[in-house]
Coordinates of C-alpha atoms in Angstrom, one line a residue:
M1 CA -2.6 -22.6 -6.4
N2 CA -2.5 -25.4 -9.0
I3 CA -5.2 -27.9 -9.8
S4 CA -3.7 -30.8 -7.8
T5 CA -3.5 -28.6 -4.7
V6 CA -7.1 -27.6 -5.1
S7 CA -8.1 -31.3 -5.6
H8 CA -6.1 -32.3 -2.5
F9 CA -7.7 -29.4 -0.5
S10 CA -11.1 -30.5 -1.7
D11 CA -10.4 -34.1 -0.7
L12 CA -9.4 -33.1 2.8
W13 CA -12.5 -31.1 3.3
M14 CA -14.6 -34.0 1.9
S15 CA -13.1 -36.4 4.4
F16 CA -13.7 -33.8 7.1
F17 CA -17.4 -33.6 6.2
K18 CA -17.8 -37.3 6.0
E19 CA -16.0 -38.2 9.2
R20 CA -16.8 -35.3 11.5
L21 CA -20.3 -34.4 10.4
A22 CA -21.3 -37.9 9.2
L23 CA -22.9 -36.5 6.1
P24 CA -23.8 -39.1 3.5
L25 CA -23.2 -37.6 0.1
N26 CA -24.2 -39.1 -3.2
L27 CA -21.9 -38.5 -6.3
Q28 CA -23.6 -35.3 -7.4
Q29 CA -23.5 -33.9 -3.9
Q30 CA -19.8 -34.8 -3.7
R31 CA -19.1 -32.9 -7.0
I32 CA -21.0 -29.9 -5.8
M33 CA -19.2 -30.0 -2.5
K34 CA -15.8 -30.2 -4.2
I35 CA -16.6 -27.2 -6.4
F36 CA -17.8 -25.3 -3.3
I37 CA -14.6 -26.2 -1.4
A38 CA -12.4 -25.3 -4.3
I39 CA -14.1 -21.8 -4.4
I40 CA -13.7 -21.4 -0.7
G41 CA -10.1 -22.5 -0.9
S42 CA -9.4 -20.1 -3.7
L43 CA -10.9 -17.2 -1.8
S44 CA -8.8 -18.2 1.3
V45 CA -5.7 -18.1 -0.8
Y46 CA -6.7 -14.8 -2.3
A47 CA -7.3 -13.4 1.2
V48 CA -3.8 -14.5 2.3
L49 CA -2.1 -13.1 -0.8
N50 CA -4.1 -9.8 -0.5
Y51 CA -3.0 -9.5 3.2
W52 CA 0.6 -10.2 2.3
F53 CA 0.5 -7.7 -0.6
K54 CA -0.9 -5.0 1.6
A55 CA 1.7 -5.7 4.3
R56 CA 4.5 -5.6 1.6
K57 CA 3.3 -2.2 0.5
I58 CA 3.5 -0.9 4.0
D59 CA 6.9 -2.4 4.4
L60 CA 8.1 -0.4 1.3
R61 CA 6.9 2.9 2.8
V62 CA 8.6 2.1 6.1
E63 CA 11.8 1.1 4.4
A64 CA 11.8 4.3 2.3
E65 CA 11.3 6.4 5.4
E66 CA 14.1 4.6 7.3
L67 CA 16.5 5.1 4.4
R68 CA 15.5 8.8 4.3
Q69 CA 16.2 9.2 8.0
K70 CA 19.6 7.5 7.5
G71 CA 20.4 10.0 4.7
K72 CA 20.3 7.4 1.9
L73 CA 18.1 9.7 -0.2
D74 CA 18.6 8.1 -3.6
E75 CA 17.6 4.7 -2.2
A76 CA 14.7 6.2 -0.3
G77 CA 13.5 7.9 -3.4
A78 CA 13.5 4.6 -5.3
K79 CA 11.5 2.9 -2.5
F80 CA 9.0 5.7 -2.4
K81 CA 8.6 5.4 -6.2
Q82 CA 8.0 1.7 -5.8
F83 CA 5.4 2.3 -3.1
L84 CA 3.6 5.0 -4.9
A85 CA 3.4 2.8 -8.0
L86 CA 1.3 0.5 -5.9
Q87 CA -0.6 3.1 -3.9
P88 CA -0.5 6.4 -5.8
N89 CA -2.9 8.3 -3.5
H90 CA -1.1 7.7 -0.2
I91 CA -0.8 11.3 1.1
L92 CA 1.9 10.6 3.7
A93 CA 4.1 8.7 1.1
L94 CA 3.6 11.6 -1.4
S95 CA 4.7 14.1 1.2
L96 CA 7.6 12.1 2.4
Y97 CA 8.8 11.5 -1.1
G98 CA 8.5 15.3 -1.7
E99 CA 10.6 15.8 1.5
T100 CA 13.2 13.4 0.2
L101 CA 13.4 15.3 -3.1
R102 CA 13.6 18.6 -1.3
E103 CA 16.5 17.3 0.8
Q104 CA 18.2 16.5 -2.6
D105 CA 17.5 20.1 -3.8
K106 CA 15.1 18.7 -6.5
F107 CA 12.6 21.4 -5.8
D108 CA 10.5 21.2 -8.9
E109 CA 10.0 17.4 -8.4
A110 CA 9.3 17.9 -4.7
E111 CA 6.6 20.5 -5.6
I112 CA 4.9 18.0 -7.8
Q113 CA 4.7 15.5 -5.0
F114 CA 3.3 18.1 -2.5
K115 CA 0.7 19.3 -5.0
K116 CA -0.4 15.7 -5.5
A117 CA -0.8 15.2 -1.8
L118 CA -2.6 18.5 -1.4
A119 CA -4.9 17.7 -4.3
L120 CA -6.0 14.7 -2.2
N121 CA -6.3 16.6 1.1
P122 CA -5.9 20.4 0.8
S123 CA -5.7 20.8 4.6
D124 CA -2.9 18.3 5.3
I125 CA -0.6 20.2 7.6
F126 CA 2.5 18.1 6.9
S127 CA 2.1 18.6 3.1
L128 CA 1.4 22.3 3.5
T129 CA 4.3 22.9 5.8
A130 CA 6.8 20.8 3.7
Y131 CA 5.6 22.6 0.5
A132 CA 6.0 26.0 2.2
L133 CA 9.6 25.1 3.2
T134 CA 10.3 24.0 -0.4
L135 CA 9.0 27.3 -1.7
R136 CA 11.0 29.2 0.9
Q137 CA 14.2 27.4 -0.1
Q138 CA 13.6 28.5 -3.7
G139 CA 13.2 32.1 -2.6
K140 CA 9.4 32.1 -3.4
L141 CA 8.7 33.9 -0.1
E142 CA 5.2 35.2 -0.8
E143 CA 4.0 31.7 -1.9
A144 CA 5.7 30.1 1.1
Q145 CA 4.1 32.5 3.5
H146 CA 0.7 31.8 2.0
K147 CA 1.2 28.0 2.4
F148 CA 2.4 28.5 6.0
E149 CA -0.8 30.5 6.7
E150 CA -2.9 27.8 5.2
A151 CA -1.2 25.3 7.5
L152 CA -2.0 27.4 10.5
K153 CA -5.8 27.6 9.8

């Protein structure tokens, strides 16, 4: 939002107050009102941008999962990385990224993602099960059995 937009926004609100509420304002009151309106306008713009940013983050995770389901694992991995750069503690995204890596036989990298997810929530069934499957695929049967048992608790 540039200064002319803020000024225009302030002028619109000033005219609203003058016309609708019939508020007589002296010069100092007008200046205070313009500052107040500029702040409110800035907060409104911030709220809209914040909402859009959050929605965009969710879109990235959804796009990544859709790509994963279509078998486009490299593209899905890239989207998960983008999403996790914005929201590194998202347990589901960490687990789904781990699944994507596991499906590409990148077991060590997958384990890292599952461990991150489980550090945030040690009882997450999806992460425990996916981690156990990853361990089983690597032939780490005792560790896999332990993780499966944790998931069943």
